[in-house]
Coordinates of C-alpha atoms in Angstrom, one line a residue:
Chain A
M26 CA 0.0 -0.2 -0.1
S27 CA 1.6 3.3 -1.1
Y28 CA 2.4 5.6 2.3
R29 CA -0.4 9.1 0.3
L30 CA -3.2 5.7 0.5
L31 CA -2.3 4.6 3.5
I32 CA -2.3 8.2 5.8
T33 CA -6.1 9.2 3.4
L34 CA -7.1 5.8 4.5
L35 CA -6.6 6.2 8.2
A36 CA -7.6 10.1 8.4
F37 CA -10.9 9.2 6.9
L38 CA -10.7 6.1 10.4
A39 CA -9.8 8.3 12.7
I40 CA -12.7 11.4 11.7
G41 CA -15.7 8.5 10.4
L42 CA -14.8 6.5 14.6
A43 CA -14.4 10.8 16.7
L44 CA -18.0 11.2 14.2
I45 CA -19.4 7.3 16.5
T46 CA -18.3 8.6 19.9
L47 CA -20.1 11.7 19.4
L48 CA -23.8 9.8 18.5
I49 CA -23.3 6.5 21.4
G50 CA -23.3 7.9 25.2
P51 CA -25.9 6.7 28.0
A52 CA -28.4 10.3 27.3
G53 CA -29.6 7.7 24.7
I54 CA -29.9 10.7 21.9
S55 CA -30.4 9.5 18.7
P56 CA -28.1 10.4 16.2
A57 CA -30.0 13.0 14.4
T58 CA -31.1 14.6 17.4
S59 CA -27.8 14.3 18.8
I60 CA -26.5 15.8 15.0
A61 CA -29.0 18.9 15.3
S62 CA -28.1 19.5 18.7
L63 CA -25.0 19.7 19.3
L64 CA -25.1 22.6 15.8
I65 CA -27.7 24.0 16.5
G66 CA -29.1 24.1 19.5
D67 CA -30.1 26.3 22.1
R68 CA -28.3 27.5 25.1
T69 CA -32.3 25.7 26.8
D70 CA -31.9 22.6 25.2
I71 CA -30.3 19.5 27.4
F72 CA -29.3 17.6 24.2
A73 CA -27.2 20.8 23.6
I74 CA -25.5 20.8 26.5
V75 CA -24.5 16.7 26.5
M76 CA -23.6 17.1 23.2
R77 CA -21.6 20.4 23.5
E78 CA -20.6 20.0 26.8
I79 CA -19.2 16.4 27.8
R80 CA -19.6 14.8 23.9
L81 CA -17.5 17.1 21.6
P82 CA -15.3 17.0 24.9
R83 CA -14.7 13.9 24.8
M84 CA -13.8 13.1 21.4
L85 CA -11.6 15.8 21.0
G86 CA -9.9 14.5 23.6
G87 CA -9.8 11.1 22.2
L88 CA -8.2 12.7 19.2
V89 CA -5.6 14.9 20.9
V90 CA -4.6 11.8 22.7
G91 CA -4.7 9.1 20.8
I92 CA -2.2 11.7 18.2
S93 CA 0.1 12.3 21.4
L94 CA 0.8 8.7 22.1
G95 CA 0.7 7.6 18.8
V96 CA 3.9 10.1 17.8
A97 CA 5.1 9.6 20.8
G98 CA 4.9 6.1 20.5
A99 CA 7.0 5.8 16.9
A100 CA 9.2 8.7 18.0
M101 CA 10.4 7.0 21.0
Q102 CA 11.3 3.7 18.8
G103 CA 12.5 5.3 16.3
Y104 CA 14.6 7.5 18.7
L105 CA 15.9 3.8 20.6
R106 CA 16.1 1.1 17.4
N107 CA 13.9 -0.6 19.8
P108 CA 10.1 -1.8 19.4
L109 CA 9.9 -2.4 22.5
A110 CA 10.0 1.1 23.2
E111 CA 7.5 3.4 24.3
P112 CA 7.0 6.8 25.4
G113 CA 6.2 5.8 28.8
L114 CA 10.0 4.7 29.6
L115 CA 11.2 8.2 29.5
G116 CA 9.5 8.2 33.1
V117 CA 7.6 11.1 31.7
S118 CA 4.2 9.3 32.6
G119 CA 4.8 7.9 36.0
S120 CA 6.0 11.6 37.0
A121 CA 2.5 12.8 35.6
A122 CA 0.8 10.3 37.1
L123 CA 2.9 11.5 40.7
G124 CA 2.0 14.5 40.1
A125 CA -1.1 14.5 39.3
V126 CA -1.9 11.9 42.4
L127 CA -0.2 14.3 45.1
V128 CA -2.5 16.5 44.0
L129 CA -5.8 13.8 44.3
Q130 CA -4.2 13.3 47.6
S131 CA -4.4 16.3 48.8
G132 CA -7.3 18.1 48.3
L133 CA -6.0 20.3 45.9
A134 CA -7.8 18.5 42.8
G135 CA -11.3 19.4 44.5
M136 CA -10.6 23.0 44.7
F137 CA -9.7 24.4 41.9
G138 CA -10.3 22.6 38.6
L139 CA -7.5 23.2 36.6
A140 CA -4.5 21.9 39.6
L141 CA -5.2 18.6 38.8
P142 CA -3.4 18.8 34.9
M143 CA -1.3 21.3 35.9
A144 CA 0.0 19.1 38.5
A145 CA 0.3 16.5 36.0
I146 CA 1.9 18.2 32.8
G147 CA 4.9 19.9 35.9
G148 CA 6.2 16.5 36.5
A149 CA 6.2 15.5 32.8
L150 CA 8.2 18.9 32.4
L151 CA 10.0 18.0 35.9
A152 CA 10.6 14.9 35.0
A153 CA 11.9 16.0 31.4
I154 CA 14.3 18.1 33.1
V155 CA 15.9 15.5 35.3
M156 CA 16.4 13.5 32.4
L157 CA 18.3 15.5 30.5
L158 CA 20.0 16.1 33.8
V159 CA 21.5 13.3 34.4
S160 CA 21.8 11.9 30.7
G161 CA 23.1 14.8 29.2
R162 CA 27.0 14.3 28.6
S163 CA 26.6 11.1 27.6
R164 CA 25.9 11.2 23.7
S165 CA 24.6 7.5 23.7
S166 CA 20.6 6.1 24.0
L167 CA 21.5 4.1 27.1
A168 CA 22.4 6.3 29.0
L169 CA 18.3 7.6 28.6
I170 CA 16.7 4.7 29.6
L171 CA 18.6 3.1 32.2
A172 CA 17.5 7.4 33.6
G173 CA 14.5 6.5 32.5
V174 CA 13.5 3.2 34.3
A175 CA 15.2 4.5 37.6
L176 CA 13.2 8.0 37.1
S177 CA 9.7 5.3 36.5
A178 CA 11.2 3.2 39.2
L179 CA 10.7 6.4 42.1
A180 CA 7.5 8.2 40.4
G181 CA 5.6 4.7 41.1
A182 CA 7.3 4.0 44.5
V183 CA 6.4 7.7 45.2
T184 CA 3.1 7.0 43.6
S185 CA 2.4 3.8 46.2
L186 CA 3.9 4.8 49.1
V187 CA 0.9 8.7 48.5
L188 CA -1.6 5.4 48.6
N189 CA 0.2 3.4 51.3
L190 CA -0.2 5.9 53.1
S191 CA -3.0 7.7 53.0
P192 CA -5.5 8.1 55.3
N193 CA -8.7 8.8 53.4
P194 CA -9.8 5.5 51.4
F195 CA -11.7 7.7 49.1
A196 CA -8.9 9.3 47.9
A197 CA -6.8 6.1 47.9
S198 CA -9.5 4.7 45.6
E199 CA -9.8 8.2 43.3
I200 CA -6.6 7.6 42.4
M201 CA -7.2 4.0 41.6
F202 CA -9.4 5.0 39.2
W203 CA -7.6 8.0 38.1
M204 CA -4.5 5.9 37.5
M205 CA -6.4 3.9 35.2
G206 CA -7.3 5.8 32.4
S207 CA -10.5 7.6 30.9
L208 CA -11.9 10.1 28.8
A209 CA -15.4 10.3 30.4
N210 CA -14.3 13.6 32.1
I211 CA -12.3 16.1 30.0
S212 CA -13.8 19.2 30.0
F213 CA -12.9 22.6 27.4
D214 CA -11.2 24.4 30.3
Q215 CA -8.6 20.8 29.7
L216 CA -8.5 20.5 26.7
G217 CA -7.5 24.5 26.2
L218 CA -4.8 24.0 29.2
A219 CA -3.5 20.5 27.3
L220 CA -3.5 21.4 23.3
P221 CA -0.9 24.0 23.7
F222 CA 1.4 21.2 25.0
M223 CA 0.5 18.4 22.5
V224 CA 1.0 20.8 19.6
A225 CA 4.5 21.8 21.5
G226 CA 5.3 18.1 21.8
W227 CA 4.1 16.8 18.0
L228 CA 5.9 19.6 16.4
L229 CA 9.4 19.3 18.2
L230 CA 8.8 15.1 17.6
F231 CA 8.2 15.7 13.9
A232 CA 10.9 18.1 13.9
A233 CA 13.0 15.0 14.5
R234 CA 11.9 13.3 11.7
R235 CA 14.9 13.1 9.2
S236 CA 17.3 12.4 12.4
L237 CA 15.0 9.5 13.7
D238 CA 15.7 7.9 9.9
A239 CA 19.5 8.7 9.8
L240 CA 19.5 7.2 13.0
S241 CA 18.8 4.0 10.9
L242 CA 21.9 3.4 10.2
G243 CA 23.3 3.6 13.9
E244 CA 23.9 6.9 16.1
D245 CA 27.5 6.9 14.6
A246 CA 26.5 6.4 10.9
A247 CA 24.0 9.7 11.4
A248 CA 26.4 11.8 12.9
G249 CA 28.4 11.5 10.0
L250 CA 25.5 12.5 8.2
G251 CA 25.0 16.0 9.8
V252 CA 22.4 14.7 12.7
N253 CA 23.9 16.3 15.6
L254 CA 22.7 12.8 18.7
R255 CA 22.2 16.2 21.1
Q256 CA 19.8 18.5 19.9
L257 CA 18.1 15.1 18.7
R258 CA 17.6 13.7 22.3
L259 CA 16.4 17.2 23.8
L260 CA 13.7 17.3 20.5
V261 CA 12.2 13.6 22.1
I262 CA 12.6 14.2 25.2
L263 CA 11.1 17.7 25.5
G264 CA 8.4 16.4 22.5
C265 CA 7.2 13.3 24.6
A266 CA 7.2 15.6 27.8
A267 CA 5.0 17.7 26.4
S268 CA 2.9 15.8 24.9
I269 CA 3.3 12.6 26.6
G270 CA 2.4 14.9 29.7
A271 CA -0.5 16.5 29.3
V272 CA -2.4 12.6 27.5
T273 CA -1.5 12.6 31.9
A274 CA -2.8 15.5 32.6
I275 CA -6.3 14.8 31.0
A276 CA -6.8 10.7 31.2
G277 CA -4.5 9.6 33.2
V278 CA -2.3 6.8 33.0
V279 CA -3.4 5.5 29.4
G280 CA -0.4 2.9 28.0
F281 CA 0.3 0.6 26.0
A282 CA -0.9 2.6 22.5
G283 CA 2.1 4.1 22.7
L284 CA 3.5 0.5 22.4
V285 CA 0.9 -1.3 20.2
V286 CA 0.0 1.6 17.5
P287 CA 3.8 2.3 15.9
H288 CA 4.6 -2.1 15.9
L289 CA 1.2 -1.9 14.1
L290 CA 2.0 0.3 11.8
R291 CA 5.3 -0.4 11.0
R292 CA 5.5 -2.5 7.9
L293 CA 3.1 -1.0 6.2
V294 CA 4.8 2.6 6.0
G295 CA 8.0 0.5 5.3
G296 CA 10.2 0.8 8.1
E297 CA 10.5 4.6 7.9
P298 CA 10.8 6.0 11.1
G299 CA 10.2 9.3 9.8
R300 CA 7.4 8.5 7.9
L301 CA 5.8 6.1 11.2
L302 CA 4.9 9.4 13.0
L303 CA 2.1 10.6 11.1
A304 CA 0.7 7.3 10.4
S305 CA 1.4 6.4 13.7
A306 CA -0.5 9.7 15.4
L307 CA -3.8 8.7 13.4
G308 CA -3.4 4.8 13.9
G309 CA -3.5 6.1 17.6
A310 CA -6.5 8.7 17.2
C311 CA -7.9 5.5 15.5
L312 CA -6.9 3.0 18.4
I313 CA -7.9 5.8 21.8
L314 CA -11.2 6.6 19.7
A315 CA -12.5 2.8 18.7
T316 CA -11.2 1.9 22.3
D317 CA -13.2 4.5 23.7
I318 CA -16.6 3.9 21.8
A319 CA -15.4 0.3 23.3
V320 CA -16.5 1.2 26.4
R321 CA -19.8 3.2 25.9
L322 CA -21.2 -0.2 23.9
V323 CA -19.9 -3.2 26.3
A324 CA -21.3 -1.4 29.7
P325 CA -22.9 1.5 29.1
D326 CA -23.3 2.5 33.1
R327 CA -20.1 0.9 34.0
D328 CA -18.1 3.5 33.3
L329 CA -15.1 1.3 32.5
K330 CA -11.6 3.0 32.4
L331 CA -10.3 3.3 29.4
G332 CA -6.6 1.8 30.0
V333 CA -8.5 -0.8 31.1
V334 CA -10.5 -1.9 28.2
M335 CA -6.9 -1.1 25.8
A336 CA -5.3 -3.3 27.7
M337 CA -7.7 -6.2 27.9
I338 CA -8.3 -5.9 23.6
G339 CA -4.6 -4.9 22.3
A340 CA -3.1 -7.0 25.2
P341 CA -4.0 -10.3 23.7
L342 CA -4.0 -8.6 20.3
F343 CA 0.1 -7.6 20.5
L344 CA 0.6 -11.5 21.6
H345 CA -1.4 -12.9 18.5
L346 CA 1.2 -10.3 16.3
V347 CA 4.6 -11.7 18.7
W348 CA 3.4 -15.2 17.8
Q349 CA 3.3 -14.3 13.9
T350 CA 6.4 -12.9 13.9
G351 CA 8.3 -14.9 15.5
R352 CA 7.1 -17.9 13.2
Q353 CA 7.7 -16.1 10.1
E354 CA 11.0 -15.8 11.7
A355 CA 11.4 -20.1 12.2
Chain B
M28 CA 38.7 20.9 1.6
T29 CA 40.0 17.2 2.7
L30 CA 41.3 15.8 5.8
T31 CA 44.3 16.9 7.2
L32 CA 45.3 16.1 11.1
D33 CA 47.7 17.8 13.1
K34 CA 49.0 16.0 16.3
L35 CA 45.4 14.6 17.2
S36 CA 45.7 12.8 20.4
V37 CA 42.7 10.4 21.9
D38 CA 42.8 9.2 25.2
R39 CA 40.0 6.7 26.5
G40 CA 40.2 5.8 30.0
G41 CA 43.4 6.8 30.8
R42 CA 45.1 5.1 28.0
S43 CA 46.1 6.6 25.3
I44 CA 45.0 5.3 21.8
L45 CA 46.6 7.8 19.6
S46 CA 49.1 10.2 20.1
E47 CA 50.5 13.0 17.7
V48 CA 49.0 11.6 14.6
S49 CA 50.2 14.3 12.2
L50 CA 48.6 13.5 8.0
S51 CA 47.0 14.8 4.9
L52 CA 45.1 13.0 2.7
R53 CA 45.2 14.3 -0.9
R54 CA 42.3 14.3 -3.3
G55 CA 43.0 11.6 -6.2
E56 CA 44.8 9.4 -3.8
L57 CA 43.4 5.3 -2.0
T58 CA 44.5 5.7 1.2
C59 CA 45.0 2.3 3.2
L60 CA 45.0 2.7 7.0
V61 CA 46.2 -1.0 8.4
G62 CA 47.5 -1.8 11.7
P63 CA 46.9 -4.9 14.2
N64 CA 43.5 -4.9 16.1
G65 CA 43.6 -2.4 18.3
A66 CA 46.0 0.3 16.8
G67 CA 43.5 3.0 16.4
K68 CA 42.4 2.2 13.0
T69 CA 38.8 3.6 14.2
S70 CA 39.6 5.6 16.7
L71 CA 41.6 7.6 14.4
M72 CA 38.6 7.8 12.1
R73 CA 36.3 9.1 14.1
A74 CA 37.9 11.4 15.7
A75 CA 38.8 13.5 12.8
L76 CA 34.7 13.6 12.0
G77 CA 34.9 14.7 15.3
L78 CA 32.8 11.6 16.2
L79 CA 34.6 11.1 19.6
P80 CA 36.9 13.5 22.4
F81 CA 40.7 14.4 21.4
S82 CA 43.1 16.4 21.4
G83 CA 45.2 18.5 18.5
T84 CA 43.5 19.5 15.6
S85 CA 41.4 18.1 12.7
N86 CA 40.2 20.5 10.2
L87 CA 36.8 18.4 9.0
A88 CA 35.9 18.1 13.2
G89 CA 35.9 22.0 13.5
L90 CA 33.2 22.4 10.8
A91 CA 29.3 23.2 11.4
E92 CA 27.7 19.4 11.1
A93 CA 25.9 19.7 8.4
E94 CA 28.7 21.1 6.5
R95 CA 31.3 18.6 7.0
S96 CA 28.7 15.6 6.6
R97 CA 28.8 17.6 3.0
M98 CA 32.4 17.0 2.9
A99 CA 32.9 14.2 3.9
G100 CA 31.4 10.7 4.1
W101 CA 31.7 8.1 6.7
L102 CA 31.0 4.6 7.2
P103 CA 31.2 3.1 10.3
Q104 CA 32.5 -0.6 10.6
E105 CA 29.1 -2.0 12.8
R106 CA 26.6 -2.8 9.5
E107 CA 23.3 -1.5 10.8
I108 CA 20.1 -0.9 9.8
A109 CA 17.5 -0.8 12.5
W110 CA 14.5 -1.4 10.3
P111 CA 12.9 -3.5 7.8
V112 CA 13.2 -0.3 5.1
S113 CA 13.8 -0.8 1.2
V114 CA 17.1 -1.1 -0.1
R115 CA 16.5 2.7 -2.2
F116 CA 15.7 4.4 1.4
A117 CA 18.3 3.2 2.9
V118 CA 20.3 4.1 0.3
R119 CA 18.6 7.7 0.1
L120 CA 20.0 8.4 3.4
G121 CA 23.1 9.0 2.0
R122 CA 21.8 11.9 0.7
L123 CA 20.7 13.3 4.0
P124 CA 23.3 16.4 3.7
W125 CA 22.4 17.3 0.3
R126 CA 18.4 18.5 1.0
G127 CA 17.6 21.8 0.2
I128 CA 20.6 22.2 -1.3
S129 CA 20.8 20.0 -4.5
S130 CA 17.5 19.2 -6.9
P131 CA 15.4 16.3 -5.9
A132 CA 16.2 14.5 -10.0
E133 CA 19.9 15.4 -8.7
Q134 CA 19.4 13.4 -5.4
E135 CA 17.2 11.0 -6.5
Q136 CA 20.3 10.9 -9.8
A137 CA 22.9 10.4 -7.0
V138 CA 21.2 7.0 -5.6
V139 CA 20.4 5.1 -9.0
A140 CA 24.3 6.1 -9.6
A141 CA 24.8 4.9 -6.4
L142 CA 22.9 1.7 -6.6
Q143 CA 24.3 0.9 -9.8
A144 CA 28.1 0.9 -8.7
L145 CA 27.2 -1.4 -6.4
E146 CA 24.8 -3.8 -8.5
L147 CA 22.0 -3.0 -6.2
E148 CA 19.7 -2.4 -9.1
G149 CA 18.1 -6.1 -8.5
L150 CA 17.3 -5.0 -5.2
A151 CA 16.1 -1.9 -4.4
D152 CA 12.7 -2.5 -3.4
R153 CA 13.4 -5.3 -1.4
Q154 CA 13.9 -5.3 2.9
V155 CA 17.5 -4.2 3.6
T156 CA 16.2 -7.1 6.5
D157 CA 15.5 -10.1 3.7
L158 CA 19.1 -9.6 2.5
S159 CA 22.6 -11.6 3.2
G160 CA 25.6 -10.1 5.5
G161 CA 27.2 -8.9 2.2
E162 CA 24.1 -7.0 0.5
R163 CA 24.2 -5.4 3.2
A164 CA 27.1 -4.6 3.9
R165 CA 27.3 -3.3 -0.3
V166 CA 23.7 -1.1 0.6
L167 CA 25.6 0.5 3.3
V168 CA 28.3 1.5 1.0
A169 CA 26.6 2.1 -1.8
R170 CA 24.5 5.0 1.2
L171 CA 28.1 6.6 1.7
L172 CA 28.3 6.7 -2.0
A173 CA 25.7 8.0 -3.2
G174 CA 26.1 11.2 -0.5
S175 CA 28.5 12.6 -3.1
A176 CA 31.7 13.9 -0.7
Q177 CA 34.6 14.7 -1.4
C178 CA 36.5 12.9 1.7
L179 CA 35.6 9.3 2.2
L180 CA 36.0 6.9 5.1
A181 CA 35.5 4.0 5.0
D182 CA 35.9 1.6 8.5
E183 CA 37.0 -1.6 7.3
P184 CA 34.5 -1.9 4.6
T185 CA 35.2 -5.1 3.3
A186 CA 35.1 -7.6 6.0
G187 CA 33.5 -10.5 5.7
L188 CA 32.8 -10.4 2.3
D189 CA 33.9 -12.9 -0.4
P190 CA 36.8 -12.2 -2.7
A191 CA 35.1 -11.0 -6.0
H192 CA 33.1 -8.1 -3.5
Q193 CA 35.5 -7.0 -1.8
L194 CA 37.9 -6.8 -5.2
G195 CA 34.4 -5.0 -6.1
L196 CA 34.8 -2.1 -3.3
M197 CA 37.9 -1.6 -3.3
E198 CA 37.6 -0.9 -7.6
Q199 CA 34.2 1.3 -6.3
F200 CA 36.7 2.8 -3.8
Q201 CA 39.7 3.7 -6.5
A202 CA 37.6 4.8 -8.8
R203 CA 36.3 7.5 -6.3
A204 CA 39.7 8.3 -5.7
R205 CA 40.3 8.5 -9.2
N206 CA 37.1 11.4 -9.5
G207 CA 39.0 13.4 -7.6
A208 CA 38.3 12.4 -4.4
A209 CA 40.3 11.9 -0.9
V210 CA 39.7 8.1 -0.4
L211 CA 40.7 6.9 3.7
V212 CA 40.0 3.3 3.9
S213 CA 40.6 0.8 6.9
L214 CA 41.4 -2.9 6.0
H215 CA 43.0 -6.1 7.5
E216 CA 43.3 -7.5 3.9
L217 CA 46.8 -7.2 3.7
G218 CA 47.3 -8.2 0.1
L219 CA 43.7 -6.2 -0.8
A220 CA 45.1 -3.6 0.1
A221 CA 48.6 -3.3 -1.8
R222 CA 46.3 -4.1 -4.8
H223 CA 44.6 -1.1 -4.4
A224 CA 46.8 1.6 -1.7
D225 CA 48.6 4.7 -3.7
R226 CA 49.1 5.5 -0.3
M227 CA 49.1 3.2 2.9
I228 CA 49.8 4.5 6.4
L229 CA 50.9 1.5 9.2
L230 CA 49.1 2.8 12.3
H231 CA 51.2 0.7 15.4
N232 CA 50.4 1.8 19.0
G233 CA 48.4 5.2 18.4
R234 CA 50.9 6.2 15.8
I235 CA 52.1 6.1 12.2
H236 CA 54.4 3.5 12.1
A237 CA 54.6 4.5 8.3
D238 CA 53.2 6.3 5.6
G239 CA 54.1 5.9 1.8
P240 CA 53.4 3.5 -0.7
P241 CA 52.6 -0.2 -0.6
A242 CA 55.9 -1.7 -1.2
S243 CA 57.9 0.4 1.4
V244 CA 55.0 0.0 4.3
L245 CA 54.9 -3.4 4.0
S246 CA 58.2 -3.9 3.9
P247 CA 59.8 -7.3 6.1
Q248 CA 60.9 -5.0 9.0
N249 CA 58.0 -3.1 9.6
L250 CA 55.9 -6.3 9.2
A251 CA 58.0 -7.9 12.0
D252 CA 58.0 -4.6 13.7
V253 CA 54.5 -4.5 14.0
F254 CA 52.2 -7.6 12.9
G255 CA 55.3 -9.9 13.4
I256 CA 54.7 -12.2 10.2
T257 CA 56.9 -12.8 7.3
A258 CA 55.4 -12.3 4.1
W259 CA 55.9 -12.5 0.1
F260 CA 55.6 -9.4 -1.8
G261 CA 56.1 -9.7 -5.0
E262 CA 55.5 -7.4 -9.0
T263 CA 53.1 -9.1 -10.8
E264 CA 51.9 -8.7 -14.5
K265 CA 48.1 -7.8 -12.8
G266 CA 49.7 -5.2 -9.4
P267 CA 51.6 -5.7 -7.1
V268 CA 50.7 -9.6 -4.6
F269 CA 51.2 -9.9 -1.1
Q270 CA 50.9 -13.0 0.8
P271 CA 51.6 -13.2 4.4
L272 CA 54.1 -16.0 5.2
A273 CA 54.8 -17.6 8.9
R274 CA 54.5 -15.7 12.2
L275 CA 57.7 -15.2 14.1
D276 CA 56.4 -15.6 17.5
K277 CA 54.7 -17.8 18.7
T278 CA 54.3 -16.9 22.3
L279 CA 51.5 -14.0 21.0

């Protein structure tokens, strides 16, 4: 399949899925009414409020969360030249979660609506700064992986400590549910806060696409082709931190998409890391939106969590893929 | 512009890898860099390009990355291609330094020429992961040649190739030199180096032990001092032929 065709198909699929997510929900509004209320409903129309305040931000949230996870996953795999890499490896999602958990536990989240997303983004950017300081001197990406593993472990341990010491069982369960990841409570205020970070992250990662292509030949050859390895690392770390920090800020911890999507699309784009960025961005949007549709169709009244459902569907799919690849190589 | 090194030294972990190496490559010449394992061949090339910390001066290392990558092409020893990309894509990467400078038509022309030079046209749309080790090595040399740099540095490009492809590669490097490029190739196959080199640099313990035409560099004395071997060196109608014969020191 040609690259253009693939991108066009993925784009149409993402748009189609986004429209479907607008039409389903517990309010049980008919599709025609949904669209009418969204477009021409006035302020007194309850359906218009549901469409504009709940479903539209949820759809847009799914779209940008998916794009962010897809592009960051593809960039990380390209940068580390490893199909098992994912944005969480940098410790940014763990640190973003820690920031959010601290705000949830302290009760700040209840007092000020944007406290949680701001703390999550702050946590991610702090993690990026630590990563840059710790791995800054070495040119190799190995230092980055090791620092990321250590940082993830630390953030995870502190998060557990907060839960461990939490005097309030309600806060603890709120934290647990938040960490499972969900698009259910995304508001336009949150989107307004997160979107600039996401877009900045996308732009930084797309700016790295040629360097990621060159890196296919190894760090030494890429440096010989004029790639500034330090600058590339800066782009990847800041790009992932900004986009994944913002994802965690509005949707909680959503893993897996960043790992699976680039993997699924790699062969279709001919293995090229630069081209995989855009394909993965669209593929990520498709996966998140499709999962969010599943969340609402399977158990509309139980508030299933996005992260849970995605791993339930994605993990077996991924195992199947690994099995298939193993068979081809054997 | 070619490569000029002045008193280039490299230390790693308190150990001296290269000490005060000075040399200047000349356009039109294929220079072979030889020496035993650990002599410092790879370090010399990497430091020359600024990929390794060093003291002394290298004219290439002083350039900005983008400019250097157009002046000098670099083929590392590791034949890494991380993803299942096509042969054509891998060779195109050699044109990366020229993006926005050469026209798309020129870019594509250079890629096609490099594919032809390495007899890879038939494989252009295959995935590199499906190729043999030798084919992969040729893809990476094509990538180097596509870059059309005036100075080429290749680290053991012939290692692990069959004799026909070793000869083929050396002929390619020779042709590049004849076209006015300065070419530096490190090699372990002294016979191959003797056959093709215009100039040979013998590196020993991080210093230049000898520098000159192959016949003078591969003198019995140098071979004994540096490699600890005796060899037969003769002129044939096809050019110089070199064959190692025996080890001098059996305690190695």
